[in-house]
mmCIF file of C-alpha atoms in Angstrom:
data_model
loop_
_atom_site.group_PDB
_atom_site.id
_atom_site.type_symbol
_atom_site.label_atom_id
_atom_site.label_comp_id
_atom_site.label_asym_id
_atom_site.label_seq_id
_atom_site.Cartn_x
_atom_site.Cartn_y
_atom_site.Cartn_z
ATOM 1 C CA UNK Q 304 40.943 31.417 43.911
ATOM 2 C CA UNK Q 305 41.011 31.208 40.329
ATOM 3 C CA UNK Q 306 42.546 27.583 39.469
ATOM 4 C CA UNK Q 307 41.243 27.152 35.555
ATOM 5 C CA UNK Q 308 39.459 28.917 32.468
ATOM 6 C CA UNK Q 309 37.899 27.691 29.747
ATOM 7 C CA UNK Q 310 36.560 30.337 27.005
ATOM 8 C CA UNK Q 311 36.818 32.163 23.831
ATOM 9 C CA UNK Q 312 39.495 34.316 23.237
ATOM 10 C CA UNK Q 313 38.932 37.938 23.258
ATOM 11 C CA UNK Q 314 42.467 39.269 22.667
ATOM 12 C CA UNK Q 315 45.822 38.546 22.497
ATOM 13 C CA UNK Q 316 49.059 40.374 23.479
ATOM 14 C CA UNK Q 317 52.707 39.874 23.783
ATOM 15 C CA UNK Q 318 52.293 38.587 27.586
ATOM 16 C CA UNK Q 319 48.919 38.325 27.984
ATOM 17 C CA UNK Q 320 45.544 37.075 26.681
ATOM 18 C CA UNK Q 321 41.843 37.836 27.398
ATOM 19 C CA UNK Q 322 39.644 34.885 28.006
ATOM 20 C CA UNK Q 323 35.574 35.265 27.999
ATOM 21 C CA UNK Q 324 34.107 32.986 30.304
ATOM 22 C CA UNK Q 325 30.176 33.546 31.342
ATOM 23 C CA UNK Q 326 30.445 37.171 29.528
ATOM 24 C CA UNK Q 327 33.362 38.296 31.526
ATOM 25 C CA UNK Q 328 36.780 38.768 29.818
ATOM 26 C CA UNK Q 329 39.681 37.566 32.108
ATOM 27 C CA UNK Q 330 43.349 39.243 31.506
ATOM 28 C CA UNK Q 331 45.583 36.492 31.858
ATOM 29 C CA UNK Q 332 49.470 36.656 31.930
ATOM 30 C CA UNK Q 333 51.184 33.834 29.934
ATOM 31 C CA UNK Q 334 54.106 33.015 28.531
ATOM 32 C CA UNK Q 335 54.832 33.327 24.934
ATOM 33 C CA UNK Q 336 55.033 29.345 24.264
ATOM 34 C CA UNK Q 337 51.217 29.494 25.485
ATOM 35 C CA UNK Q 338 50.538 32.382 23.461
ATOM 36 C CA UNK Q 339 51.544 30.682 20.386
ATOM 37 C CA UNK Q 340 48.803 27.934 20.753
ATOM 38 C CA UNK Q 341 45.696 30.422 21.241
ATOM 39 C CA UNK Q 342 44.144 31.832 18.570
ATOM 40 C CA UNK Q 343 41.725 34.424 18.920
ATOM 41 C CA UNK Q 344 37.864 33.867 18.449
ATOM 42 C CA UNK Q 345 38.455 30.036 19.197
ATOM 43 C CA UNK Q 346 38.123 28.311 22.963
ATOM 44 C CA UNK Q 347 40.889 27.545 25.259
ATOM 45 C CA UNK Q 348 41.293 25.866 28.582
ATOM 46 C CA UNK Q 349 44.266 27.404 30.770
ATOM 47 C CA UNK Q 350 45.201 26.325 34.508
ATOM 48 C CA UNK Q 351 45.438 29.572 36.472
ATOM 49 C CA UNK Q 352 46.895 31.141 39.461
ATOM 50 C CA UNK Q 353 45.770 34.092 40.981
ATOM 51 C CA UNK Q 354 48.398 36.380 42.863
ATOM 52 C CA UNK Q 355 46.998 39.079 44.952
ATOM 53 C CA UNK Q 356 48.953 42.073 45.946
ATOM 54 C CA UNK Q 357 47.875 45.147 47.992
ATOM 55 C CA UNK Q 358 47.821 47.260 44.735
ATOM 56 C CA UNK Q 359 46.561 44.544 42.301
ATOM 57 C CA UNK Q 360 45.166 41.052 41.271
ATOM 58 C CA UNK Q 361 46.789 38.838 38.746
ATOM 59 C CA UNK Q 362 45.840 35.777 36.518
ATOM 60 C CA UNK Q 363 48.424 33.646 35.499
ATOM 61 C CA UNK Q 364 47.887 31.121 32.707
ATOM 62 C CA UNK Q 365 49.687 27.775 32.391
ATOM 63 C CA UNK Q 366 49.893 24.858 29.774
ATOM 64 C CA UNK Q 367 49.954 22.170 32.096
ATOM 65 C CA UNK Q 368 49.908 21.097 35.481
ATOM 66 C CA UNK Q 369 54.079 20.988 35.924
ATOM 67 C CA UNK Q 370 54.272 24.381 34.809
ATOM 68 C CA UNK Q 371 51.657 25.926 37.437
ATOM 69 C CA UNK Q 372 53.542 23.663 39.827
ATOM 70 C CA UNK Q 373 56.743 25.111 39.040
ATOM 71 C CA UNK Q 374 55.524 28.497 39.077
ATOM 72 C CA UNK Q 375 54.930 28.019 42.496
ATOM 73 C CA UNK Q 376 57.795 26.204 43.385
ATOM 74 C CA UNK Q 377 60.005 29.154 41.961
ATOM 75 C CA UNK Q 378 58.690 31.340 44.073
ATOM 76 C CA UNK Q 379 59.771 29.387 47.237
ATOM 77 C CA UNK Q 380 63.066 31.182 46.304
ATOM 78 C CA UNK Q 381 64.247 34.066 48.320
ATOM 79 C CA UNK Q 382 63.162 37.373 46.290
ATOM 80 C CA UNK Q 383 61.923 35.774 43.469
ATOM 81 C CA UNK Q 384 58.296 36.926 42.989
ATOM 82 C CA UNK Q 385 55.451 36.013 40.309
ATOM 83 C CA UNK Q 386 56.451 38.383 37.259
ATOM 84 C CA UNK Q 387 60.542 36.833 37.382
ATOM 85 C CA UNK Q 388 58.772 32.808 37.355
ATOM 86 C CA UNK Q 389 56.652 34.112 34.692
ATOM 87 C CA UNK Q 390 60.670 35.285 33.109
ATOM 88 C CA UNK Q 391 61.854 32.227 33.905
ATOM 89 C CA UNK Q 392 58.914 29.678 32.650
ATOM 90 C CA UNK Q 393 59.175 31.663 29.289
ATOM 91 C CA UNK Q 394 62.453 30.785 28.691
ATOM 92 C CA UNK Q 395 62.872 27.416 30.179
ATOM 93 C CA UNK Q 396 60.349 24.471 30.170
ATOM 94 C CA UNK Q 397 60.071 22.663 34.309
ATOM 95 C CA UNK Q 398 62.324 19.918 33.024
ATOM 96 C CA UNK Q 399 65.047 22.496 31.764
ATOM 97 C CA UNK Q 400 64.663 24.245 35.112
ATOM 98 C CA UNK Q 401 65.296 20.743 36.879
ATOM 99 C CA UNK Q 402 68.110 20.153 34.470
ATOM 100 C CA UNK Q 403 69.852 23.157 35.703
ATOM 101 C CA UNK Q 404 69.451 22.996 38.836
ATOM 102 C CA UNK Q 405 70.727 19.369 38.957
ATOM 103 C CA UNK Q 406 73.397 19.958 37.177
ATOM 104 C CA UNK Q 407 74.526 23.840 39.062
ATOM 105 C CA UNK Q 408 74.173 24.820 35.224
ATOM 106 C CA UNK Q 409 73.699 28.859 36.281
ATOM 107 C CA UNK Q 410 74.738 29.810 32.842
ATOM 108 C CA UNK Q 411 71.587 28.585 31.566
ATOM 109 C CA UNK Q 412 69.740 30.245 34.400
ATOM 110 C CA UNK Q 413 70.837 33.500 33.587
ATOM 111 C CA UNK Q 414 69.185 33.441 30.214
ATOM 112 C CA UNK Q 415 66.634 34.429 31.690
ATOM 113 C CA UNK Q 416 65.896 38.641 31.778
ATOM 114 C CA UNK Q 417 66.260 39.653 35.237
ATOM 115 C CA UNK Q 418 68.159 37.046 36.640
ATOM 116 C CA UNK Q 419 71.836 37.160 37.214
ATOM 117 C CA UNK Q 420 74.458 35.368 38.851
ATOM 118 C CA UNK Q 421 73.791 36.160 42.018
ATOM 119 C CA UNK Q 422 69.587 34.918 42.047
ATOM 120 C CA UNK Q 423 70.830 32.105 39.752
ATOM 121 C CA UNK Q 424 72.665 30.414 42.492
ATOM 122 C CA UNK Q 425 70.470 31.272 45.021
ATOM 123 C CA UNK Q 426 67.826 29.291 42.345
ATOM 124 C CA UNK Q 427 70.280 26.362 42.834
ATOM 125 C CA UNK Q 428 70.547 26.102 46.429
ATOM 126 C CA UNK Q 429 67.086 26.729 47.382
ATOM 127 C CA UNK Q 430 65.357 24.415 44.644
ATOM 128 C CA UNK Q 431 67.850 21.851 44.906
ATOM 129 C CA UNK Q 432 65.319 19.289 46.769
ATOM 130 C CA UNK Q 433 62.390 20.413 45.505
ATOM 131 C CA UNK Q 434 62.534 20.389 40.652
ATOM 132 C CA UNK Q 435 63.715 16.643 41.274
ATOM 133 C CA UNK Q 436 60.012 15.232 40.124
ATOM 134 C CA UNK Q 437 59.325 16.989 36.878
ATOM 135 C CA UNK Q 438 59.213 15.193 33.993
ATOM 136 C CA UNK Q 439 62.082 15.222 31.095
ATOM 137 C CA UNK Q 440 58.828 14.930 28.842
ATOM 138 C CA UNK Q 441 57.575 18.591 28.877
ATOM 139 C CA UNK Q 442 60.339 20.167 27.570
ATOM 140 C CA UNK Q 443 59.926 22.205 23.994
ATOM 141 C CA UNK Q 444 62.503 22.866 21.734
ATOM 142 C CA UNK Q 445 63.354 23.634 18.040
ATOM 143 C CA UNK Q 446 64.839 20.770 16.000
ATOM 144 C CA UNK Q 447 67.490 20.853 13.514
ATOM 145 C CA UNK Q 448 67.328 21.189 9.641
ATOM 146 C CA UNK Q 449 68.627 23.296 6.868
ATOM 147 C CA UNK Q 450 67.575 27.427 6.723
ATOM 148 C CA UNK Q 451 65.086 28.642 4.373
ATOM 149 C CA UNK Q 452 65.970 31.452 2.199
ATOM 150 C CA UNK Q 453 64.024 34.645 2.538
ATOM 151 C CA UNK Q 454 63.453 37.595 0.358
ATOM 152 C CA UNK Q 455 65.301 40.847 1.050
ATOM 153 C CA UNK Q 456 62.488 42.502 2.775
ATOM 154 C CA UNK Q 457 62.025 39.383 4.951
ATOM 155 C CA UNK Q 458 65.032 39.676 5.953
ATOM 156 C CA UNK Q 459 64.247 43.385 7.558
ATOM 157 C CA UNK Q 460 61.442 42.074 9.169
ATOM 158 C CA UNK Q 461 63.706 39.268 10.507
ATOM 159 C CA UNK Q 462 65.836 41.948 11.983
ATOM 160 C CA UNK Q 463 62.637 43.524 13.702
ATOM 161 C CA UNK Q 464 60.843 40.079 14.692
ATOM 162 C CA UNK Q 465 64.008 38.727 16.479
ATOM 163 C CA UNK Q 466 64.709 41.698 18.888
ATOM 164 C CA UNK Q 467 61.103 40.588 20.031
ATOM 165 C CA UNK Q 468 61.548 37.352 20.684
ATOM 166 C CA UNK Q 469 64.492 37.737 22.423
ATOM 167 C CA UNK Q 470 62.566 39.866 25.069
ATOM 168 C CA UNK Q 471 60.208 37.454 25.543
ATOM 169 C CA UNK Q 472 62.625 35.180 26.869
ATOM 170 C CA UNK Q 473 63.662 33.107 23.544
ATOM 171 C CA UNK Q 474 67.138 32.486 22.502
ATOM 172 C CA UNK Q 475 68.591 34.360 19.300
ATOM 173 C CA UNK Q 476 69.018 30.458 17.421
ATOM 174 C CA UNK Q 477 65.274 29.647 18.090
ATOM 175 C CA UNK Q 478 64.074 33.273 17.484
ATOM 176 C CA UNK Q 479 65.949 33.914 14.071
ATOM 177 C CA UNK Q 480 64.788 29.844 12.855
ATOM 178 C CA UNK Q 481 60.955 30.742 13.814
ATOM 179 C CA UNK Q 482 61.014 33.752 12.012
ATOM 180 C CA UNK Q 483 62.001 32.609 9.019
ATOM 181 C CA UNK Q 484 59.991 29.837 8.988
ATOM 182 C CA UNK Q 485 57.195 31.466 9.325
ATOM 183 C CA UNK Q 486 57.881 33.881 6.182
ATOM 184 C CA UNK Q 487 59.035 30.823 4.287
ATOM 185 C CA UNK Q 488 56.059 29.885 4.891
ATOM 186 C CA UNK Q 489 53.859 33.236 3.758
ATOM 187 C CA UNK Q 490 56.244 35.650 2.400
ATOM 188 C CA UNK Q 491 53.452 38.585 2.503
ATOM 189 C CA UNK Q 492 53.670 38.735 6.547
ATOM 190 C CA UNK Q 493 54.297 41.963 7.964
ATOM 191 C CA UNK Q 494 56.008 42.687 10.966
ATOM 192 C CA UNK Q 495 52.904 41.815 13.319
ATOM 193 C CA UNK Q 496 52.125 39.128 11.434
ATOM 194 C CA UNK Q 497 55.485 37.463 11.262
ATOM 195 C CA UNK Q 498 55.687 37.726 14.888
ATOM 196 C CA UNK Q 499 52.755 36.297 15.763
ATOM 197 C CA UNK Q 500 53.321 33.075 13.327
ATOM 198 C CA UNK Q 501 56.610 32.928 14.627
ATOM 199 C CA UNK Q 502 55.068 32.888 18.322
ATOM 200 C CA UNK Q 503 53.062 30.339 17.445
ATOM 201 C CA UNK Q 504 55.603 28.108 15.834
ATOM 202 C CA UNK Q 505 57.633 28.119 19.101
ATOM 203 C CA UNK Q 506 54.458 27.585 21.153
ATOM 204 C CA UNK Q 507 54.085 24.471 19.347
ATOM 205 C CA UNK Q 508 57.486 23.664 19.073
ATOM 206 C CA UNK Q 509 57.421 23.161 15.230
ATOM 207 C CA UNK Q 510 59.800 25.246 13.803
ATOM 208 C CA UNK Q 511 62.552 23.460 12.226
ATOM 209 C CA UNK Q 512 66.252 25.235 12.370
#
């Protein structure tokens, strides 16, 4: 079992990143909040999982001990495999799982692609004895503040950046704020680019709405 890596990253995609560790490149699967905090050609420690299924092997990368925990922990829930935890870690931090749980909150459950209703209050029942210990301190968010103003063509990469974001789990406040921060900040971006800045400004929870 794969349980950490520490190398230089290869590569990096929009769930995934390739870590070289003794001359081997690893593929790991990550959220985009981890994402945002790697940059590529510099080292980086992950904890890891590894899943293996009859048809494949999978490396999952974590931030920090309560989210590998949780990873697991979500997947003590009836039908919920690896790739929906991975869903639900990239929208919501352990303590914002516990929170909902808690508090039967499945609205806030069901931001998360691929889970509806139905799996949200199965989440509720079945984790309701077991999110109780994770911290309030890990969770990540996006602070409040007055909007930047962007050019007209940042605004059409706005509307391309967003759609993005909001696939990878984010919420349309956090995605649109990140965005255009991060051309606020260097108006020459391009799409790519804006995305990626944008990624990494929610990874490091310091975009400011």
């Amino acid at each position: 079992m794969i349980a950490s890596l520490r190398g230089v990253v290869q590569d990096i995609g929009i769930d995934y990143a390739v870590i070289e560790c003794g001359g081997i490149g690893y593929l790991v699967s990550t959220t985009p909040r981890v994402l945002g905090t790697l940059i590529r050609g510099e080292e980086a420690s992950l904890l890891t999982t590894m899943v293996v299924r009859e048809d494949a092997m999978t490396i999952y990368g974590f931030e920090s001990a309560s989210a590998k925990d949780m990873f697991a922990t979500l997947q003590t829930v009836s039908g919920l495999g690896p790739r929906l935890a991975m869903a639900v870690l990239a929208t919501l931090t352990p303590a914002e799982i516990a929170a909902a749980v808690a508090s039967k909150d499945n609205k806030s459950l069901q931001r998360v692609p691929g889970v509806g209703k139905k799996v949200a209050d199965r989440m509720i029942l079945e984790l309701k004895d077991k999110v109780a210990g994770y911290a309030e301190t890990d969770a990540a968010g996006v602070s409040g503040g007055s909007e930047p103003s962007i050019s007209p063509q940042g605004a059409r990469i706005v509307d391309q950046v967003v759609p993005a974001l909001l696939g990878l789990g984010f919420n349309e406040s956090e995605a649109e704020v990140a965005t255009e921060q991060a051309l606020n900040e260097n108006p020459a971006l391009d799409v790519s680019g804006a995305l990626r800045a944008a990624l990494a400004l929610l990874g490091r929870g310091k975009a400011n709405s």
